[in-house]
PDB file of C-alpha atoms and ligand atoms in Angstrom:
ATOM      1  CA  UNK A   1     -15.932  16.334   9.088  1.00  0.00           C
ATOM      2  CA  UNK A   2     -14.705  12.728   9.093  1.00  0.00           C
ATOM      3  CA  UNK A   3     -11.994  10.960  11.062  1.00  0.00           C
ATOM      4  CA  UNK A   4      -9.758   9.158   8.613  1.00  0.00           C
ATOM      5  CA  UNK A   5      -6.130   8.489   7.907  1.00  0.00           C
ATOM      6  CA  UNK A   6      -5.162  11.347   5.608  1.00  0.00           C
ATOM      7  CA  UNK A   7      -2.592   9.418   3.560  1.00  0.00           C
ATOM      8  CA  UNK A   8      -4.911   6.489   3.037  1.00  0.00           C
ATOM      9  CA  UNK A   9      -7.761   8.755   1.954  1.00  0.00           C
ATOM     10  CA  UNK A  10      -5.419  10.363  -0.562  1.00  0.00           C
ATOM     11  CA  UNK A  11      -4.422   6.941  -1.911  1.00  0.00           C
ATOM     12  CA  UNK A  12      -8.057   5.823  -2.088  1.00  0.00           C
ATOM     13  CA  UNK A  13      -9.013   8.929  -4.050  1.00  0.00           C
ATOM     14  CA  UNK A  14      -6.033   8.535  -6.350  1.00  0.00           C
ATOM     15  CA  UNK A  15      -7.040   4.928  -7.049  1.00  0.00           C
ATOM     16  CA  UNK A  16     -10.580   5.982  -7.975  1.00  0.00           C
ATOM     17  CA  UNK A  17      -9.373   8.796 -10.224  1.00  0.00           C
ATOM     18  CA  UNK A  18      -6.915   6.503 -12.032  1.00  0.00           C
ATOM     19  CA  UNK A  19      -9.738   4.002 -12.605  1.00  0.00           C
ATOM     20  CA  UNK A  20     -11.884   6.805 -14.015  1.00  0.00           C
ATOM     21  CA  UNK A  21      -9.052   7.858 -16.312  1.00  0.00           C
ATOM     22  CA  UNK A  22      -8.526   4.267 -17.488  1.00  0.00           C
ATOM     23  CA  UNK A  23     -12.243   4.014 -18.250  1.00  0.00           C
ATOM     24  CA  UNK A  24     -12.092   7.046 -20.561  1.00  0.00           C
ATOM     25  CA  UNK A  25      -9.500   6.060 -23.161  1.00  0.00           C
ATOM     26  CA  UNK A  26     -10.519   8.988 -25.396  1.00  0.00           C
ATOM     27  CA  UNK A  27     -10.362  11.463 -22.549  1.00  0.00           C
ATOM     28  CA  UNK A  28     -13.149  13.251 -20.771  1.00  0.00           C
ATOM     29  CA  UNK A  29     -14.137  14.912 -17.546  1.00  0.00           C
ATOM     30  CA  UNK A  30     -13.634  13.325 -14.133  1.00  0.00           C
ATOM     31  CA  UNK A  31     -15.793  14.875 -11.435  1.00  0.00           C
ATOM     32  CA  UNK A  32     -14.822  14.721  -7.771  1.00  0.00           C
ATOM     33  CA  UNK A  33     -17.646  15.799  -5.487  1.00  0.00           C
ATOM     34  CA  UNK A  34     -17.679  16.025  -1.704  1.00  0.00           C
ATOM     35  CA  UNK A  35     -21.090  16.127  -0.076  1.00  0.00           C
ATOM     36  CA  UNK A  36     -22.893  15.451   3.188  1.00  0.00           C
ATOM     37  CA  UNK A  37     -25.742  12.976   3.133  1.00  0.00           C
ATOM     38  CA  UNK A  38     -28.335  12.297   5.792  1.00  0.00           C
ATOM     39  CA  UNK A  39     -28.547   8.556   5.966  1.00  0.00           C
ATOM     40  CA  UNK A  40     -30.475   7.880   9.153  1.00  0.00           C
ATOM     41  CA  UNK A  41     -30.338   5.604  11.073  1.00  0.00           C
ATOM     42  CA  UNK A  42     -26.588   5.625  10.421  1.00  0.00           C
ATOM     43  CA  UNK A  43     -26.533   9.400  10.957  1.00  0.00           C
ATOM     44  CA  UNK A  44     -24.780  11.982   8.802  1.00  0.00           C
ATOM     45  CA  UNK A  45     -22.263  10.729   6.290  1.00  0.00           C
ATOM     46  CA  UNK A  46     -19.614  12.375   4.192  1.00  0.00           C
ATOM     47  CA  UNK A  47     -19.736  11.266   0.571  1.00  0.00           C
ATOM     48  CA  UNK A  48     -16.638  11.550  -1.582  1.00  0.00           C
ATOM     49  CA  UNK A  49     -17.718  10.799  -5.117  1.00  0.00           C
ATOM     50  CA  UNK A  50     -15.632  10.192  -8.248  1.00  0.00           C
ATOM     51  CA  UNK A  51     -17.727  10.266 -11.421  1.00  0.00           C
ATOM     52  CA  UNK A  52     -16.705   9.399 -14.969  1.00  0.00           C
ATOM     53  CA  UNK A  53     -18.601   8.990 -18.238  1.00  0.00           C
ATOM     54  CA  UNK A  54     -16.349   6.206 -19.450  1.00  0.00           C
ATOM     55  CA  UNK A  55     -16.688   2.548 -20.379  1.00  0.00           C
ATOM     56  CA  UNK A  56     -18.666   1.587 -17.287  1.00  0.00           C
ATOM     57  CA  UNK A  57     -19.050  -1.966 -16.018  1.00  0.00           C
ATOM     58  CA  UNK A  58     -21.459  -4.754 -16.836  1.00  0.00           C
ATOM     59  CA  UNK A  59     -23.080  -6.563 -13.903  1.00  0.00           C
ATOM     60  CA  UNK A  60     -20.545  -9.407 -13.876  1.00  0.00           C
ATOM     61  CA  UNK A  61     -17.616  -6.959 -13.628  1.00  0.00           C
ATOM     62  CA  UNK A  62     -19.389  -4.720 -11.120  1.00  0.00           C
ATOM     63  CA  UNK A  63     -20.131  -7.622  -8.799  1.00  0.00           C
ATOM     64  CA  UNK A  64     -16.475  -8.623  -8.690  1.00  0.00           C
ATOM     65  CA  UNK A  65     -14.821  -5.189  -8.917  1.00  0.00           C
ATOM     66  CA  UNK A  66     -13.713  -4.960  -5.257  1.00  0.00           C
ATOM     67  CA  UNK A  67     -12.344  -8.521  -5.140  1.00  0.00           C
ATOM     68  CA  UNK A  68      -8.587  -8.565  -4.521  1.00  0.00           C
ATOM     69  CA  UNK A  69      -6.716  -9.232  -7.789  1.00  0.00           C
ATOM     70  CA  UNK A  70      -9.816  -8.876  -9.947  1.00  0.00           C
ATOM     71  CA  UNK A  71      -8.841  -6.864 -13.006  1.00  0.00           C
ATOM     72  CA  UNK A  72     -10.006  -6.569 -16.600  1.00  0.00           C
ATOM     73  CA  UNK A  73      -6.910  -4.602 -17.600  1.00  0.00           C
ATOM     74  CA  UNK A  74      -4.531  -7.479 -18.242  1.00  0.00           C
ATOM     75  CA  UNK A  75      -1.666  -8.588 -16.007  1.00  0.00           C
ATOM     76  CA  UNK A  76       0.788  -5.912 -17.136  1.00  0.00           C
ATOM     77  CA  UNK A  77      -1.605  -2.973 -16.660  1.00  0.00           C
ATOM     78  CA  UNK A  78      -3.886  -3.751 -13.723  1.00  0.00           C
ATOM     79  CA  UNK A  79      -3.177  -5.168 -10.279  1.00  0.00           C
ATOM     80  CA  UNK A  80      -6.799  -5.589  -9.264  1.00  0.00           C
ATOM     81  CA  UNK A  81      -5.866  -4.216  -5.854  1.00  0.00           C
ATOM     82  CA  UNK A  82      -7.158  -0.652  -6.237  1.00  0.00           C
ATOM     83  CA  UNK A  83     -10.812  -1.059  -5.382  1.00  0.00           C
ATOM     84  CA  UNK A  84     -10.089  -3.766  -2.838  1.00  0.00           C
ATOM     85  CA  UNK A  85      -7.838  -1.261  -1.068  1.00  0.00           C
ATOM     86  CA  UNK A  86     -10.446   1.523  -1.278  1.00  0.00           C
ATOM     87  CA  UNK A  87     -13.106  -0.865   0.019  1.00  0.00           C
ATOM     88  CA  UNK A  88     -10.840  -1.937   2.886  1.00  0.00           C
ATOM     89  CA  UNK A  89      -9.982   1.646   3.763  1.00  0.00           C
ATOM     90  CA  UNK A  90     -13.662   2.693   3.818  1.00  0.00           C
ATOM     91  CA  UNK A  91     -14.684  -0.279   5.968  1.00  0.00           C
ATOM     92  CA  UNK A  92     -11.780   0.284   8.347  1.00  0.00           C
ATOM     93  CA  UNK A  93     -12.902   3.903   8.740  1.00  0.00           C
ATOM     94  CA  UNK A  94     -16.427   2.860   9.674  1.00  0.00           C
ATOM     95  CA  UNK A  95     -17.844   3.587   6.230  1.00  0.00           C
ATOM     96  CA  UNK A  96     -18.181   1.825   2.909  1.00  0.00           C
ATOM     97  CA  UNK A  97     -17.529   2.012  -0.823  1.00  0.00           C
ATOM     98  CA  UNK A  98     -20.532   2.284  -3.119  1.00  0.00           C
ATOM     99  CA  UNK A  99     -20.225   1.571  -6.840  1.00  0.00           C
ATOM    100  CA  UNK A 100     -22.866   2.515  -9.368  1.00  0.00           C
ATOM    101  CA  UNK A 101     -22.031   1.718 -12.969  1.00  0.00           C
ATOM    102  CA  UNK A 102     -23.588   1.055 -16.319  1.00  0.00           C
ATOM    103  CA  UNK A 103     -21.823  -0.401 -19.342  1.00  0.00           C
ATOM    104  CA  UNK A 104     -21.209   2.334 -21.903  1.00  0.00           C
ATOM    105  CA  UNK A 105     -22.431   5.113 -19.628  1.00  0.00           C
ATOM    106  CA  UNK A 106     -19.940   5.515 -16.835  1.00  0.00           C
ATOM    107  CA  UNK A 107     -19.248   4.910 -13.182  1.00  0.00           C
ATOM    108  CA  UNK A 108     -19.886   6.643  -9.911  1.00  0.00           C
ATOM    109  CA  UNK A 109     -17.640   5.459  -7.072  1.00  0.00           C
ATOM    110  CA  UNK A 110     -18.528   6.868  -3.661  1.00  0.00           C
ATOM    111  CA  UNK A 111     -16.616   6.585  -0.417  1.00  0.00           C
ATOM    112  CA  UNK A 112     -19.123   7.026   2.422  1.00  0.00           C
ATOM    113  CA  UNK A 113     -17.681   7.946   5.799  1.00  0.00           C
ATOM    114  CA  UNK A 114     -19.409   8.608   9.117  1.00  0.00           C
ATOM    115  CA  UNK A 115     -19.493  12.350   9.833  1.00  0.00           C
ATOM    116  CA  UNK A 116     -18.115  13.589  13.138  1.00  0.00           C
ATOM    117  CA  UNK A 117     -18.911  16.829  14.989  1.00  0.00           C
ATOM    118  CA  UNK A 118     -15.418  18.132  15.456  1.00  0.00           C
ATOM    119  CA  UNK A 119     -11.938  17.145  14.428  1.00  0.00           C
ATOM    120  CA  UNK A 120     -10.607  14.535  16.785  1.00  0.00           C
ATOM    121  CA  UNK A 121      -6.896  14.527  16.353  1.00  0.00           C
ATOM    122  CA  UNK A 122      -6.156  11.999  19.060  1.00  0.00           C
ATOM    123  CA  UNK A 123      -8.541   9.232  18.064  1.00  0.00           C
ATOM    124  CA  UNK A 124      -7.135   7.462  15.013  1.00  0.00           C
ATOM    125  CA  UNK A 125      -9.409   4.480  15.492  1.00  0.00           C
ATOM    126  CA  UNK A 126      -6.408   2.383  16.359  1.00  0.00           C
ATOM    127  CA  UNK A 127      -5.273   1.116  19.723  1.00  0.00           C
ATOM    128  CA  UNK A 128      -2.169   2.934  20.994  1.00  0.00           C
ATOM    129  CA  UNK A 129       0.042  -0.068  20.267  1.00  0.00           C
ATOM    130  CA  UNK A 130      -1.111  -0.081  16.649  1.00  0.00           C
ATOM    131  CA  UNK A 131      -0.881   3.676  16.247  1.00  0.00           C
ATOM    132  CA  UNK A 132       2.525   4.226  17.775  1.00  0.00           C
ATOM    133  CA  UNK A 133       5.459   2.894  15.829  1.00  0.00           C
ATOM    134  CA  UNK A 134       7.509   0.514  17.944  1.00  0.00           C
ATOM    135  CA  UNK A 135      10.180   2.683  19.485  1.00  0.00           C
ATOM    136  CA  UNK A 136      13.723   2.129  18.325  1.00  0.00           C
ATOM    137  CA  UNK A 137      12.598   0.331  15.189  1.00  0.00           C
ATOM    138  CA  UNK A 138      12.214   3.341  12.931  1.00  0.00           C
ATOM    139  CA  UNK A 139      14.087   2.489   9.803  1.00  0.00           C
ATOM    140  CA  UNK A 140      15.164   3.453   6.317  1.00  0.00           C
ATOM    141  CA  UNK A 141      13.260   1.204   3.958  1.00  0.00           C
ATOM    142  CA  UNK A 142      13.739   0.568   0.247  1.00  0.00           C
ATOM    143  CA  UNK A 143      10.384  -0.256  -1.368  1.00  0.00           C
ATOM    144  CA  UNK A 144      10.172  -1.819  -4.838  1.00  0.00           C
ATOM    145  CA  UNK A 145       6.999  -2.183  -6.913  1.00  0.00           C
ATOM    146  CA  UNK A 146       6.333  -1.723 -10.618  1.00  0.00           C
ATOM    147  CA  UNK A 147       2.783  -0.513  -9.973  1.00  0.00           C
ATOM    148  CA  UNK A 148       2.970   3.146  -9.052  1.00  0.00           C
ATOM    149  CA  UNK A 149      -0.217   3.145  -6.986  1.00  0.00           C
ATOM    150  CA  UNK A 150       0.874   0.159  -4.930  1.00  0.00           C
ATOM    151  CA  UNK A 151       4.293   1.787  -4.500  1.00  0.00           C
ATOM    152  CA  UNK A 152       2.746   5.116  -3.414  1.00  0.00           C
ATOM    153  CA  UNK A 153       0.377   3.374  -1.049  1.00  0.00           C
ATOM    154  CA  UNK A 154       3.149   1.350   0.555  1.00  0.00           C
ATOM    155  CA  UNK A 155       5.289   4.471   0.884  1.00  0.00           C
ATOM    156  CA  UNK A 156       2.410   6.398   2.508  1.00  0.00           C
ATOM    157  CA  UNK A 157       1.753   3.634   5.036  1.00  0.00           C
ATOM    158  CA  UNK A 158       5.414   3.275   5.977  1.00  0.00           C
ATOM    159  CA  UNK A 159       5.907   7.039   6.298  1.00  0.00           C
ATOM    160  CA  UNK A 160       2.821   7.122   8.533  1.00  0.00           C
ATOM    161  CA  UNK A 161       4.597   4.666  10.802  1.00  0.00           C
ATOM    162  CA  UNK A 162       7.552   7.047  10.961  1.00  0.00           C
ATOM    163  CA  UNK A 163       9.928   5.240   8.614  1.00  0.00           C
ATOM    164  CA  UNK A 164      12.017   6.852   5.894  1.00  0.00           C
ATOM    165  CA  UNK A 165      11.244   5.428   2.463  1.00  0.00           C
ATOM    166  CA  UNK A 166      13.160   5.163  -0.795  1.00  0.00           C
ATOM    167  CA  UNK A 167      10.765   4.102  -3.573  1.00  0.00           C
ATOM    168  CA  UNK A 168      11.978   2.175  -6.635  1.00  0.00           C
ATOM    169  CA  UNK A 169       9.895   1.204  -9.671  1.00  0.00           C
ATOM    170  CA  UNK A 170      11.969  -1.831 -10.603  1.00  0.00           C
ATOM    171  CA  UNK A 171      14.811  -4.073  -9.501  1.00  0.00           C
ATOM    172  CA  UNK A 172      17.477  -2.190 -11.453  1.00  0.00           C
ATOM    173  CA  UNK A 173      16.578   1.128  -9.769  1.00  0.00           C
ATOM    174  CA  UNK A 174      16.483  -0.591  -6.388  1.00  0.00           C
ATOM    175  CA  UNK A 175      20.055  -1.851  -6.832  1.00  0.00           C
ATOM    176  CA  UNK A 176      21.189   1.628  -7.891  1.00  0.00           C
ATOM    177  CA  UNK A 177      19.664   3.137  -4.742  1.00  0.00           C
ATOM    178  CA  UNK A 178      21.311   0.479  -2.593  1.00  0.00           C
ATOM    179  CA  UNK A 179      24.667   1.342  -4.140  1.00  0.00           C
ATOM    180  CA  UNK A 180      24.249   4.985  -3.205  1.00  0.00           C
ATOM    181  CA  UNK A 181      22.452   4.833   0.136  1.00  0.00           C
ATOM    182  CA  UNK A 182      24.227   2.702   2.669  1.00  0.00           C
ATOM    183  CA  UNK A 183      21.923   3.167   5.649  1.00  0.00           C
ATOM    184  CA  UNK A 184      19.054   1.048   4.222  1.00  0.00           C
ATOM    185  CA  UNK A 185      17.750  -1.233   7.019  1.00  0.00           C
ATOM    186  CA  UNK A 186      15.145  -3.190   5.112  1.00  0.00           C
ATOM    187  CA  UNK A 187      13.947  -3.941   1.577  1.00  0.00           C
ATOM    188  CA  UNK A 188      10.308  -4.639   0.728  1.00  0.00           C
ATOM    189  CA  UNK A 189       9.822  -5.870  -2.815  1.00  0.00           C
ATOM    190  CA  UNK A 190       6.985  -6.979  -5.042  1.00  0.00           C
ATOM    191  CA  UNK A 191       7.497 -10.383  -6.686  1.00  0.00           C
ATOM    192  CA  UNK A 192       5.880 -10.100 -10.139  1.00  0.00           C
ATOM    193  CA  UNK A 193       7.794  -7.392 -11.989  1.00  0.00           C
ATOM    194  CA  UNK A 194       9.046  -7.248 -15.597  1.00  0.00           C
ATOM    195  CA  UNK A 195      12.738  -8.005 -16.290  1.00  0.00           C
ATOM    196  CA  UNK A 196      13.769  -8.675 -12.678  1.00  0.00           C
ATOM    197  CA  UNK A 197      11.413 -10.464 -10.309  1.00  0.00           C
ATOM    198  CA  UNK A 198      11.392  -9.871  -6.563  1.00  0.00           C
ATOM    199  CA  UNK A 199      13.215 -13.153  -5.936  1.00  0.00           C
ATOM    200  CA  UNK A 200      15.881 -12.308  -8.522  1.00  0.00           C
ATOM    201  CA  UNK A 201      16.312  -8.928  -6.875  1.00  0.00           C
ATOM    202  CA  UNK A 202      16.508 -10.581  -3.448  1.00  0.00           C
ATOM    203  CA  UNK A 203      19.258 -12.848  -4.742  1.00  0.00           C
ATOM    204  CA  UNK A 204      21.254  -9.896  -6.091  1.00  0.00           C
ATOM    205  CA  UNK A 205      20.823  -7.974  -2.833  1.00  0.00           C
ATOM    206  CA  UNK A 206      21.652 -10.971  -0.661  1.00  0.00           C
ATOM    207  CA  UNK A 207      24.871 -11.418  -2.614  1.00  0.00           C
ATOM    208  CA  UNK A 208      26.003  -7.857  -1.796  1.00  0.00           C
ATOM    209  CA  UNK A 209      24.428  -7.384   1.634  1.00  0.00           C
ATOM    210  CA  UNK A 210      23.893 -10.796   3.236  1.00  0.00           C
ATOM    211  CA  UNK A 211      22.533  -9.283   6.484  1.00  0.00           C
ATOM    212  CA  UNK A 212      19.946  -6.973   4.935  1.00  0.00           C
ATOM    213  CA  UNK A 213      16.401  -8.231   5.665  1.00  0.00           C
ATOM    214  CA  UNK A 214      14.108  -8.569   2.645  1.00  0.00           C
ATOM    215  CA  UNK A 215      10.321  -8.835   2.686  1.00  0.00           C
ATOM    216  CA  UNK A 216       8.669 -10.278  -0.404  1.00  0.00           C
ATOM    217  CA  UNK A 217       5.194  -8.786  -0.933  1.00  0.00           C
ATOM    218  CA  UNK A 218       3.212 -11.116  -3.116  1.00  0.00           C
ATOM    219  CA  UNK A 219      -0.162 -12.503  -3.927  1.00  0.00           C
ATOM    220  CA  UNK A 220       1.235 -15.845  -5.053  1.00  0.00           C
ATOM    221  CA  UNK A 221       0.749 -17.995  -1.990  1.00  0.00           C
ATOM    222  CA  UNK A 222       2.466 -20.993  -3.629  1.00  0.00           C
ATOM    223  CA  UNK A 223       5.903 -19.413  -3.257  1.00  0.00           C
ATOM    224  CA  UNK A 224       8.030 -21.135  -0.631  1.00  0.00           C
ATOM    225  CA  UNK A 225       7.909 -19.329   2.718  1.00  0.00           C
ATOM    226  CA  UNK A 226      11.503 -19.962   3.639  1.00  0.00           C
ATOM    227  CA  UNK A 227      13.329 -18.918   0.516  1.00  0.00           C
ATOM    228  CA  UNK A 228      17.003 -18.476   1.465  1.00  0.00           C
ATOM    229  CA  UNK A 229      17.224 -14.858   0.310  1.00  0.00           C
ATOM    230  CA  UNK A 230      13.920 -13.716   1.771  1.00  0.00           C
ATOM    231  CA  UNK A 231      13.381 -12.897   5.446  1.00  0.00           C
ATOM    232  CA  UNK A 232       9.599 -13.059   5.307  1.00  0.00           C
ATOM    233  CA  UNK A 233       6.584 -12.799   3.059  1.00  0.00           C
ATOM    234  CA  UNK A 234       3.761 -10.312   3.084  1.00  0.00           C
ATOM    235  CA  UNK A 235       0.537 -11.383   1.430  1.00  0.00           C
ATOM    236  CA  UNK A 236      -1.156  -8.837  -0.788  1.00  0.00           C
ATOM    237  CA  UNK A 237      -3.501  -7.167  -0.132  1.00  0.00           C
ATOM    238  CA  UNK A 238      -2.443  -6.109   3.337  1.00  0.00           C
ATOM    239  CA  UNK A 239      -3.484  -3.426   5.796  1.00  0.00           C
ATOM    240  CA  UNK A 240      -1.261  -1.094   7.769  1.00  0.00           C
ATOM    241  CA  UNK A 241      -1.284  -3.314  10.887  1.00  0.00           C
ATOM    242  CA  UNK A 242      -0.034  -6.345   8.909  1.00  0.00           C
ATOM    243  CA  UNK A 243       2.636  -4.272   7.212  1.00  0.00           C
ATOM    244  CA  UNK A 244       3.706  -2.852  10.574  1.00  0.00           C
ATOM    245  CA  UNK A 245       4.009  -6.352  12.047  1.00  0.00           C
ATOM    246  CA  UNK A 246       6.017  -7.682   9.088  1.00  0.00           C
ATOM    247  CA  UNK A 247       8.357  -4.671   9.229  1.00  0.00           C
ATOM    248  CA  UNK A 248       8.936  -4.928  12.997  1.00  0.00           C
ATOM    249  CA  UNK A 249       9.643  -8.646  12.754  1.00  0.00           C
ATOM    250  CA  UNK A 250      12.034  -8.256   9.844  1.00  0.00           C
ATOM    251  CA  UNK A 251      13.874  -5.405  11.573  1.00  0.00           C
ATOM    252  CA  UNK A 252      14.287  -7.360  14.792  1.00  0.00           C
ATOM    253  CA  UNK A 253      15.732 -10.270  12.792  1.00  0.00           C
ATOM    254  CA  UNK A 254      18.717  -8.109  11.918  1.00  0.00           C
ATOM    255  CA  UNK A 255      21.943  -9.060  13.560  1.00  0.00           C
ATOM    256  CA  UNK A 256      22.348  -6.576  16.420  1.00  0.00           C
ATOM    257  CA  UNK A 257      25.216  -4.121  16.145  1.00  0.00           C
ATOM    258  CA  UNK A 258      27.912  -4.896  18.694  1.00  0.00           C
ATOM    259  CA  UNK A 259      26.873  -3.313  21.942  1.00  0.00           C
ATOM    260  CA  UNK A 260      29.640  -2.534  24.338  1.00  0.00           C
ATOM    261  CA  UNK A 261      28.273  -3.142  27.829  1.00  0.00           C
ATOM    262  CA  UNK A 262      28.542  -0.139  30.098  1.00  0.00           C
ATOM    263  CA  UNK A 263      30.700  -0.845  33.133  1.00  0.00           C
ATOM    264  CA  UNK A 264      30.956   1.184  36.292  1.00  0.00           C
ATOM    265  CA  UNK A 265      34.517   2.279  36.778  1.00  0.00           C
ATOM    266  CA  UNK A 266      36.241   0.348  39.519  1.00  0.00           C
ATOM    267  CA  UNK A 267      36.799   2.399  42.608  1.00  0.00           C
TER     268      UNK A 267
HETATM  269  N1  ADP B 301     -14.302   3.815 -13.139  1.00  0.00           N
HETATM  270  C1  ADP B 301     -14.368   2.583 -13.665  1.00  0.00           C
HETATM  271  N2  ADP B 301     -14.953   2.380 -14.870  1.00  0.00           N
HETATM  272  C2  ADP B 301     -15.017   1.148 -15.414  1.00  0.00           C
HETATM  273  N3  ADP B 301     -14.543   0.037 -14.824  1.00  0.00           N
HETATM  274  C3  ADP B 301     -13.952   0.173 -13.628  1.00  0.00           C
HETATM  275  C4  ADP B 301     -13.831   1.436 -12.970  1.00  0.00           C
HETATM  276  N4  ADP B 301     -13.214   1.245 -11.792  1.00  0.00           N
HETATM  277  C5  ADP B 301     -12.944  -0.068 -11.706  1.00  0.00           C
HETATM  278  N5  ADP B 301     -13.391  -0.730 -12.804  1.00  0.00           N
HETATM  279  C6  ADP B 301     -13.290  -2.186 -13.052  1.00  0.00           C
HETATM  280  O1  ADP B 301     -12.943  -2.839 -11.846  1.00  0.00           O
HETATM  281  C7  ADP B 301     -11.722  -3.567 -12.014  1.00  0.00           C
HETATM  282  C8  ADP B 301     -10.943  -3.551 -10.720  1.00  0.00           C
HETATM  283  O2  ADP B 301     -10.458  -2.241 -10.416  1.00  0.00           O
HETATM  284  P1  ADP B 301      -9.182  -2.083  -9.474  1.00  0.00           P
HETATM  285  O3  ADP B 301      -9.410  -2.878  -8.231  1.00  0.00           O
HETATM  286  O4  ADP B 301      -8.901  -0.646  -9.300  1.00  0.00           O
HETATM  287  O5  ADP B 301      -8.031  -2.812 -10.264  1.00  0.00           O
HETATM  288  P2  ADP B 301      -7.268  -2.370 -11.607  1.00  0.00           P
HETATM  289  O6  ADP B 301      -7.541  -0.904 -11.816  1.00  0.00           O
HETATM  290  O7  ADP B 301      -5.826  -2.637 -11.309  1.00  0.00           O
HETATM  291  O8  ADP B 301      -7.806  -3.256 -12.683  1.00  0.00           O
HETATM  292  C9  ADP B 301     -11.032  -2.893 -13.184  1.00  0.00           C
HETATM  293  O9  ADP B 301     -10.138  -3.772 -13.833  1.00  0.00           O
HETATM  294  C10 ADP B 301     -12.221  -2.510 -14.061  1.00  0.00           C
HETATM  295  O10 ADP B 301     -12.684  -3.614 -14.803  1.00  0.00           O
HETATM  296 MG1   MG B 302      -7.418   0.530 -10.293  1.00  0.00          MG
END
């Protein structure tokens, strides 16, 4: 038994399986094995292993594989954020990611997690203020990213925090959703997307809904922080706590609805 965030484990596993698929262009078998290992002095560990017999990695690739934005798949196919996210998730859960790979032979990616005696539903490893969504700030959020894993991951994190999420794969779909759903409180968009970039989308949204906060999630730190159509920026890769903070800040920047002060009737 291991204490982990269920959604994030699912995303981590999905990332590893997609990498295994990408490594086997001609197809093949992907093995997913769950095992317990006795790794004293660190005690018992749960090993979740994804094994492929695909392209494998040479030493240079292997040594950089978990670096954020490192990809060999080309800018339109890879984000280079998959393994960095899996690595971050494992470390955050008190474990680690182990990669064994050989060029031409395949790869074995293992998430090692500390084993626990019994399920501990209360302890999420977060302080209560991190774990509990800020009350009154639960929102409907439109999330836009052309990479389906990043989109899924973002959606999982936001839903964990209690928000309602509408996912969109591109700017055009995002605008269509905005036309149909009028209770959207916040938009979080990727910057680098084909056809319509995040900033172009922000401009189009700002034109129609000038009060709607927009967070630009990007790895390009050279973009101006105070772009007129963007409320704030979120640097990729980010963890749940950073996302939570960015969302709370953006939501509290919204103009407050008119509150009619409650008055005691005059006697
Ligand atoms: N199972 C695998 N087999 C071969 N190479 C892999 C595997 N998993 C990851 N890699 C290498 O590590 C790089 C980084 O992986 P990742 O962080 O998931 O980003 P992305 O998949 O977007 O490229 C990949 O571009 C690839 O070169
Ligand atoms: Mg990947």
